[in-house]
mmCIF file of C-alpha atoms in Angstrom:
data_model
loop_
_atom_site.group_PDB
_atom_site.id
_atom_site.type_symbol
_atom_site.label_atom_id
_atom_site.label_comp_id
_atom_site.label_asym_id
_atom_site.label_seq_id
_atom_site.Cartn_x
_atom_site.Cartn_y
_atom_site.Cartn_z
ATOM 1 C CA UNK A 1 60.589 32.136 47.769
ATOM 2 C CA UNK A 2 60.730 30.356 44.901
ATOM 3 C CA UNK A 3 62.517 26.980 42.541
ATOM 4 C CA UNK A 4 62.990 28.266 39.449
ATOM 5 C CA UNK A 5 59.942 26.451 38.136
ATOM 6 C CA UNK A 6 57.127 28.115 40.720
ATOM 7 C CA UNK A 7 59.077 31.322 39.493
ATOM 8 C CA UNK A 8 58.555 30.646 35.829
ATOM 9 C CA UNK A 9 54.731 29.321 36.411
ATOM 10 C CA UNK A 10 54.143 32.137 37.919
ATOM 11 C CA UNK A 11 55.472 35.018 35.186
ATOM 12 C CA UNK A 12 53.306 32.878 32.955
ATOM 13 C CA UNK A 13 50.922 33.399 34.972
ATOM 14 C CA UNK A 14 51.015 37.301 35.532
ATOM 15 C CA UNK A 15 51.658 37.343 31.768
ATOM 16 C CA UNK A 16 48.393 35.424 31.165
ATOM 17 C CA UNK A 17 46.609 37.568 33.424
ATOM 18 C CA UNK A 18 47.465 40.843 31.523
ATOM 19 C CA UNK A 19 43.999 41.068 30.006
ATOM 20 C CA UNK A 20 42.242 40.588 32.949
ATOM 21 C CA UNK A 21 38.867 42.524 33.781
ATOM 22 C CA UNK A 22 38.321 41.426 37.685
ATOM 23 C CA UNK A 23 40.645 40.929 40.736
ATOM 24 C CA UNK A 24 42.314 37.558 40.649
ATOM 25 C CA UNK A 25 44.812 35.827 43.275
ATOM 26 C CA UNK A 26 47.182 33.445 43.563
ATOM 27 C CA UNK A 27 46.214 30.885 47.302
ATOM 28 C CA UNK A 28 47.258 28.331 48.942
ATOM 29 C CA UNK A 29 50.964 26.557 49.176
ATOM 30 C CA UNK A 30 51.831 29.291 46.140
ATOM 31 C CA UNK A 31 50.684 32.265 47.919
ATOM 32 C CA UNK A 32 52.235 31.129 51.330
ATOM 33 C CA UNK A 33 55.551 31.317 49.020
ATOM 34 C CA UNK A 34 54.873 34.700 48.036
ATOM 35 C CA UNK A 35 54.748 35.312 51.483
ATOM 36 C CA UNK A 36 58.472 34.607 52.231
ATOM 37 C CA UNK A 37 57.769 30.993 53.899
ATOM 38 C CA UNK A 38 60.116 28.520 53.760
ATOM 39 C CA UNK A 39 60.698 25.794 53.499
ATOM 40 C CA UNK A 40 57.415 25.200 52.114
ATOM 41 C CA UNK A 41 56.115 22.747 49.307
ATOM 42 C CA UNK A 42 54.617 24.147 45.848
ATOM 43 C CA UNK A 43 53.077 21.319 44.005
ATOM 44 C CA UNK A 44 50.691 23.139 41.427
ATOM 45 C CA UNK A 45 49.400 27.014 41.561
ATOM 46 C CA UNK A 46 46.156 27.530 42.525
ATOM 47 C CA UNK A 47 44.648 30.589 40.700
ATOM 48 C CA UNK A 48 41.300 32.342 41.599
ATOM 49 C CA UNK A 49 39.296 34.674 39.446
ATOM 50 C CA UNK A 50 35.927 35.806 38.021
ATOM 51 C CA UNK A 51 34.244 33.806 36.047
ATOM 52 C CA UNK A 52 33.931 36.234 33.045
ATOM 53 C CA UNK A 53 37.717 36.412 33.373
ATOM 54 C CA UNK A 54 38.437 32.845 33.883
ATOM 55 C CA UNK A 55 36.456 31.961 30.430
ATOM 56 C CA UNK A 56 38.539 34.339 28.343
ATOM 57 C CA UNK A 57 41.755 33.534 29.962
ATOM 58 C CA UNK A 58 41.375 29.446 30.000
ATOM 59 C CA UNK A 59 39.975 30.083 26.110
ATOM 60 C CA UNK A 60 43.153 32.333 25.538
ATOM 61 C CA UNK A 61 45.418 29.654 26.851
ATOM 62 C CA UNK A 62 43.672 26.711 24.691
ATOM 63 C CA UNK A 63 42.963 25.013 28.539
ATOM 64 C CA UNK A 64 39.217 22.996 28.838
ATOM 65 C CA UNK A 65 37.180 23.055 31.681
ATOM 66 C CA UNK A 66 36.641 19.964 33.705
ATOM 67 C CA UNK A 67 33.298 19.359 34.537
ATOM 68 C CA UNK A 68 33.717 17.485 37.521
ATOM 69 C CA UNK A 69 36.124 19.430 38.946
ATOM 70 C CA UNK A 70 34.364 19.100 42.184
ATOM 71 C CA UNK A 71 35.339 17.199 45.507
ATOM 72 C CA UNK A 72 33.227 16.638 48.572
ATOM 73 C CA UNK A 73 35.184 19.665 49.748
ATOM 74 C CA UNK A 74 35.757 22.132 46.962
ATOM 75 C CA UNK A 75 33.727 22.658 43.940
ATOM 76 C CA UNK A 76 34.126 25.837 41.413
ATOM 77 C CA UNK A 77 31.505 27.637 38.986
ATOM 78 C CA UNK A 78 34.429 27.287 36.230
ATOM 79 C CA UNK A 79 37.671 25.333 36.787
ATOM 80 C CA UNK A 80 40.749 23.868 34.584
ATOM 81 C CA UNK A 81 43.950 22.834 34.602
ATOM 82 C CA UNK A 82 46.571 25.024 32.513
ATOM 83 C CA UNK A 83 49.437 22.180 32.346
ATOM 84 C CA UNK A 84 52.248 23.797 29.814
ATOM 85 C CA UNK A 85 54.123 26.094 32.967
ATOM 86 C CA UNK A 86 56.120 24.074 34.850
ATOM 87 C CA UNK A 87 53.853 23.610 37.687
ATOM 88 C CA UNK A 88 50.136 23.080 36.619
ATOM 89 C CA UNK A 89 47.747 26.065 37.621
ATOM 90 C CA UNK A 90 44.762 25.176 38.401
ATOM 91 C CA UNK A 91 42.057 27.781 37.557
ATOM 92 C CA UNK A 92 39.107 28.507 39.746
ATOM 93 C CA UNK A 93 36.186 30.595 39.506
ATOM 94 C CA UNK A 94 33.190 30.743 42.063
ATOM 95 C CA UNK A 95 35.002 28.632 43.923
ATOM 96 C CA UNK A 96 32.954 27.198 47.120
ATOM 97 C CA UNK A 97 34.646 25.542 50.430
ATOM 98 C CA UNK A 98 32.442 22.821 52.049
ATOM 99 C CA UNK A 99 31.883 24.288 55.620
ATOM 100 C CA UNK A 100 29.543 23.415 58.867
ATOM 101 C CA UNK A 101 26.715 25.464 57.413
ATOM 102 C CA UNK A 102 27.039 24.644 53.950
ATOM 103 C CA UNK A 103 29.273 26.096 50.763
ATOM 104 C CA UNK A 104 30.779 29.337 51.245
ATOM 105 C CA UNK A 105 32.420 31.182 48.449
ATOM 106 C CA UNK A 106 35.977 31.931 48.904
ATOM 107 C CA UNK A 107 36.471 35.272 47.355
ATOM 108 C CA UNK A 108 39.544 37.835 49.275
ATOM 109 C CA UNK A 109 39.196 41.607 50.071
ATOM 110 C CA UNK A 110 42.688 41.854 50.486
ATOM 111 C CA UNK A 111 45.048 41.528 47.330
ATOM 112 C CA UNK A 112 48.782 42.189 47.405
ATOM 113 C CA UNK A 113 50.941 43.081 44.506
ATOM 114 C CA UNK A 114 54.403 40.693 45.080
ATOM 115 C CA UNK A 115 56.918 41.330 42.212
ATOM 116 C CA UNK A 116 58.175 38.336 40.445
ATOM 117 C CA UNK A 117 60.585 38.926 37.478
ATOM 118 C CA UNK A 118 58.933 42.646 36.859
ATOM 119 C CA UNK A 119 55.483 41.105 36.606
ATOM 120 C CA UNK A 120 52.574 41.175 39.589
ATOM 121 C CA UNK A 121 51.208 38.009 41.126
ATOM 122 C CA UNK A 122 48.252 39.127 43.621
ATOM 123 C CA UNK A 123 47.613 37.118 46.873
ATOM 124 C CA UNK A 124 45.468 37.712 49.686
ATOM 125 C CA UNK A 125 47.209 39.478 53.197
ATOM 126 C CA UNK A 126 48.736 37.077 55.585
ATOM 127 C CA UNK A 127 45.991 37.405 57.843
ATOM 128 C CA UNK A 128 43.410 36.493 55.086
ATOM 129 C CA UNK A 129 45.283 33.696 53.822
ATOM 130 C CA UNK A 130 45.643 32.033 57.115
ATOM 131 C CA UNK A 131 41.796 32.438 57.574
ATOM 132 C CA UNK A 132 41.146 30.830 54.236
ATOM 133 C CA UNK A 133 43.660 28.048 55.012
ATOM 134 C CA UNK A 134 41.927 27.886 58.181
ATOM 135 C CA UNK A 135 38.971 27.463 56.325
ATOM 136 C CA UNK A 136 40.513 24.786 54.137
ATOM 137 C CA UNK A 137 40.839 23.006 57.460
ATOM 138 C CA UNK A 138 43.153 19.773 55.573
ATOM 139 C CA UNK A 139 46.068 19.322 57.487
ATOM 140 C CA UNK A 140 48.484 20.715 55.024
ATOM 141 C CA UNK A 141 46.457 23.546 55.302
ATOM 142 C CA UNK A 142 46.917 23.907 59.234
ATOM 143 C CA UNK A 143 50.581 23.707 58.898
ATOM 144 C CA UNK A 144 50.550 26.335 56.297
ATOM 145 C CA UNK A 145 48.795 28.661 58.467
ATOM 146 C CA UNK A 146 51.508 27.643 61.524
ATOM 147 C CA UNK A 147 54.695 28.423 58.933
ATOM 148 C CA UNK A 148 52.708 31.629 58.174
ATOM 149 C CA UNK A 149 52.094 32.671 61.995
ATOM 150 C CA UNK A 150 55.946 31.248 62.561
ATOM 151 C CA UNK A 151 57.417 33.532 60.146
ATOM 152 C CA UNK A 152 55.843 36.853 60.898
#
């Protein structure tokens, strides 16, 4: 998968997720990593959770939350940046996709333990991430969802 810094982001990760009440996933470039894609490019960890969860965990972790956090394309009930891991994570929670009729909450049915270091990182099933990528609809996002259906 993984340079040694998404690996280290992402024990932080599992290890500040220990507590946690609700499902939560790592998406996006991260979770196409977990995947076994490569080459593929991890700029920041995108982490999605409840928002009950997401309060005690960005509290626990000393992170804010942004208040305009939103784009004309995403937007999130809760959402921060947790910048001391390597890679920042970015913590989202009712997080919404703009979409042809309207927002529609991302939220998986599928999670997938992946071991990293003897911790557990969650992501969604191939199939589901590629839909949400799909979803996404950015071009990164398309080619993420090719290297996923390349590497079956």
């Amino acid at each position: 998968m993984r340079s040694a810094d998404l690996r280290q982001t992402l024990v932080m990760i599992a290890d500040a997720m220990r507590d946690a009440r609700d499902p939560w996933w790592v998406i996006s470039s991260a979770a196409v990593a977990l995947h076994g894609v490569a080459p593929i490019e991890v700029g920041d960890v995108d982490v999605l959770m409840s928002v009950g969860d997401a309060r005690r965990v960005m509290d626990s972790l000393g992170v804010v939350p942004i208040e305009d956090g939103a784009s004309s394309l995403f937007r999130s009930t809760l959402f921060g940046r947790w910048e001391s891991p390597p890679l920042v994570v970015e913590i989202m929670a009712g997080f919404h996709v703009a979409t042809g009729s309207g927002w529609t909450e991302v939220l998986p049915r599928t999670r997938v333990p992946i071991f990293v270091d003897e911790r557990v990182v969650y992501v969604p099933d191939r199939a589901e991430l590629a839909e949400m990528l799909r979803l996404f609809g950015r071009p990164k996002d398309l080619e993420r969802v090719r290297l996923l259906a390349a590497q079956i």
